[in-house]
Short mmCIF file of C-alpha atoms and ligand atoms in Angstrom, two decimals:
data_model
loop_
_atom_site.label_atom_id
_atom_site.label_comp_id
_atom_site.label_asym_id
_atom_site.label_seq_id
_atom_site.Cartn_x
_atom_site.Cartn_y
_atom_site.Cartn_z
CA MET A 1 38.39 8.30 12.99
CA ASP A 2 35.63 9.94 15.13
CA HIS A 3 33.27 11.68 13.13
CA LEU A 4 33.12 14.67 15.58
CA THR A 5 36.61 15.25 15.54
CA LYS A 6 36.32 17.60 12.65
CA PRO A 7 33.72 19.89 13.71
CA GLN A 8 35.16 20.25 17.05
CA ARG A 9 38.41 21.25 15.78
CA SER A 10 37.14 23.81 13.55
CA GLU A 11 35.06 24.90 16.66
CA ALA A 12 38.04 25.39 18.66
CA MET A 13 39.59 27.37 15.73
CA LYS A 14 36.48 29.49 15.18
CA LYS A 15 36.24 30.61 18.77
CA VAL A 16 40.09 31.63 18.60
CA GLY A 17 38.63 34.09 15.59
CA THR A 18 35.53 35.40 17.20
CA ARG A 19 37.23 38.60 18.58
CA ASN A 20 36.24 41.62 17.17
CA THR A 21 33.99 40.38 14.34
CA PRO A 22 32.44 42.87 11.87
CA ALA A 23 29.50 43.02 13.69
CA GLU A 24 31.49 43.74 16.83
CA ARG A 25 33.32 46.62 15.10
CA LEU A 26 30.19 48.09 13.81
CA VAL A 27 28.53 47.80 17.40
CA LYS A 28 31.47 49.75 18.74
CA THR A 29 31.37 52.32 15.99
CA VAL A 30 27.78 53.09 16.74
CA ILE A 31 28.33 53.43 20.43
CA ARG A 32 31.04 55.86 19.94
CA SER A 33 29.06 57.77 17.30
CA LEU A 34 26.62 58.01 20.41
CA GLY A 35 29.03 59.49 22.51
CA TYR A 36 29.45 56.75 25.06
CA ARG A 37 32.71 55.28 26.39
CA PHE A 38 32.81 51.55 26.76
CA ARG A 39 35.44 48.83 27.82
CA THR A 40 35.90 45.51 25.86
CA ASN A 41 36.04 41.93 26.98
CA LEU A 42 35.72 42.47 30.70
CA ALA A 43 37.18 39.17 32.04
CA SER A 44 35.62 39.90 35.57
CA LEU A 45 32.17 39.78 34.36
CA ALA A 46 30.01 36.76 33.91
CA GLY A 47 30.18 35.59 30.24
CA LYS A 48 32.89 38.27 29.16
CA PRO A 49 30.42 40.61 27.46
CA ASP A 50 31.85 41.91 24.39
CA VAL A 51 31.34 45.39 25.24
CA VAL A 52 30.71 47.01 28.83
CA ILE A 53 29.54 50.53 29.68
CA GLN A 54 30.49 50.38 33.08
CA GLY A 55 29.07 53.59 34.53
CA GLN A 56 25.76 52.59 33.30
CA ARG A 57 26.33 48.84 34.45
CA LYS A 58 25.26 47.87 30.67
CA ALA A 59 26.73 44.71 28.84
CA ILE A 60 26.51 44.13 25.28
CA PHE A 61 26.90 40.62 23.63
CA VAL A 62 27.60 40.35 20.09
CA HIS A 63 26.35 36.97 19.22
CA GLY A 64 27.43 34.96 16.15
CA CYS A 65 24.21 33.75 14.51
CA PHE A 66 25.90 30.07 13.96
CA TRP A 67 27.38 29.45 17.43
CA HIS A 68 24.58 30.89 19.32
CA PHE A 69 21.86 29.23 16.97
CA HIS A 70 19.88 32.46 15.90
CA ALA A 71 16.62 31.97 14.46
CA CYS A 72 18.11 33.05 10.93
CA LYS A 73 20.19 29.95 10.84
CA ARG A 74 19.37 26.39 10.21
CA LEU A 75 20.80 23.23 11.72
CA PRO A 76 23.74 21.92 9.65
CA LYS A 77 22.77 18.78 7.37
CA SER A 78 25.22 16.24 8.86
CA ASN A 79 25.90 15.41 12.51
CA ARG A 80 22.51 17.03 13.52
CA ALA A 81 22.42 15.25 16.81
CA PHE A 82 25.92 16.85 17.69
CA TRP A 83 25.17 20.28 16.50
CA LEU A 84 21.60 20.19 18.19
CA SER A 85 23.15 19.36 21.67
CA LYS A 86 26.14 21.69 21.13
CA PHE A 87 23.82 24.69 20.37
CA GLU A 88 21.38 23.68 22.93
CA SER A 89 24.01 23.85 25.44
CA ASN A 90 25.31 27.28 24.01
CA LYS A 91 22.13 28.59 24.40
CA ALA A 92 21.52 27.38 27.88
CA ARG A 93 24.94 29.00 28.81
CA ASP A 94 23.89 32.34 27.22
CA ARG A 95 20.71 32.38 29.02
CA ARG A 96 22.39 31.60 32.36
CA VAL A 97 24.87 34.29 31.76
CA VAL A 98 22.11 37.02 31.03
CA ARG A 99 20.52 35.74 34.10
CA ASP A 100 23.47 36.16 36.53
CA LEU A 101 24.30 39.63 35.05
CA LYS A 102 20.78 40.88 35.65
CA LYS A 103 20.95 39.49 38.99
CA SER A 104 23.97 41.54 39.95
CA GLY A 105 21.96 44.87 38.51
CA TRP A 106 23.51 44.64 34.99
CA LYS A 107 21.29 45.47 31.95
CA VAL A 108 21.82 43.29 28.88
CA LEU A 109 21.53 43.70 25.35
CA VAL A 110 22.28 40.77 22.85
CA VAL A 111 23.13 41.96 19.28
CA TRP A 112 23.02 39.33 16.69
CA GLU A 113 25.63 39.31 13.84
CA CYS A 114 23.14 39.22 11.24
CA TRP A 115 21.78 42.80 12.51
CA LYS A 116 24.92 43.93 10.55
CA LYS A 117 23.06 43.79 7.22
CA ARG A 118 20.39 46.15 8.91
CA PRO A 119 22.68 48.90 10.43
CA ASP A 120 19.64 51.47 10.98
CA TYR A 121 17.94 48.69 12.98
CA LEU A 122 21.27 47.92 15.00
CA LYS A 123 21.88 51.65 15.60
CA LYS A 124 18.03 52.09 16.97
CA ARG A 125 18.49 49.19 19.20
CA ILE A 126 21.72 50.21 20.71
CA ALA A 127 20.47 53.69 21.04
CA ALA A 128 17.43 52.66 22.84
CA PHE A 129 19.37 50.35 25.25
CA LEU A 130 21.89 53.06 26.11
CA SER A 131 19.29 55.80 26.72
CA ASP A 132 16.98 53.68 28.80
CA HIS A 133 17.76 54.36 32.59
ZN1 ZN B 1 20.93 36.15 12.90
#
């Protein structure tokens, strides 16, 4: 059996479950508490941002640290070449999406999943992003 089958399958399953993660819920709670209205998963926008504040043309992505290979994560021990190319292509896609959105006049904030452990920091970043005109 191909040794990539298992990670690929678990990846497919994980993606199904990435909607409304705890970090995403925290982001929405913070935005609400700041008095802003938002939409979620606007399919018409590049990269389907997790949260969109349409009136301000602002988009927020809540990235899972594993899939988007945040600096807080290490490469898995097995199948390193597979994961490295996977993460690199994910990161390249992230960059492309942000670039495309900015080109069409959107402001973009990337919130990392691990920020949920630092709610004050998360709140500060979101407040700064939303009050910046
Ligand atoms: Zn992280």
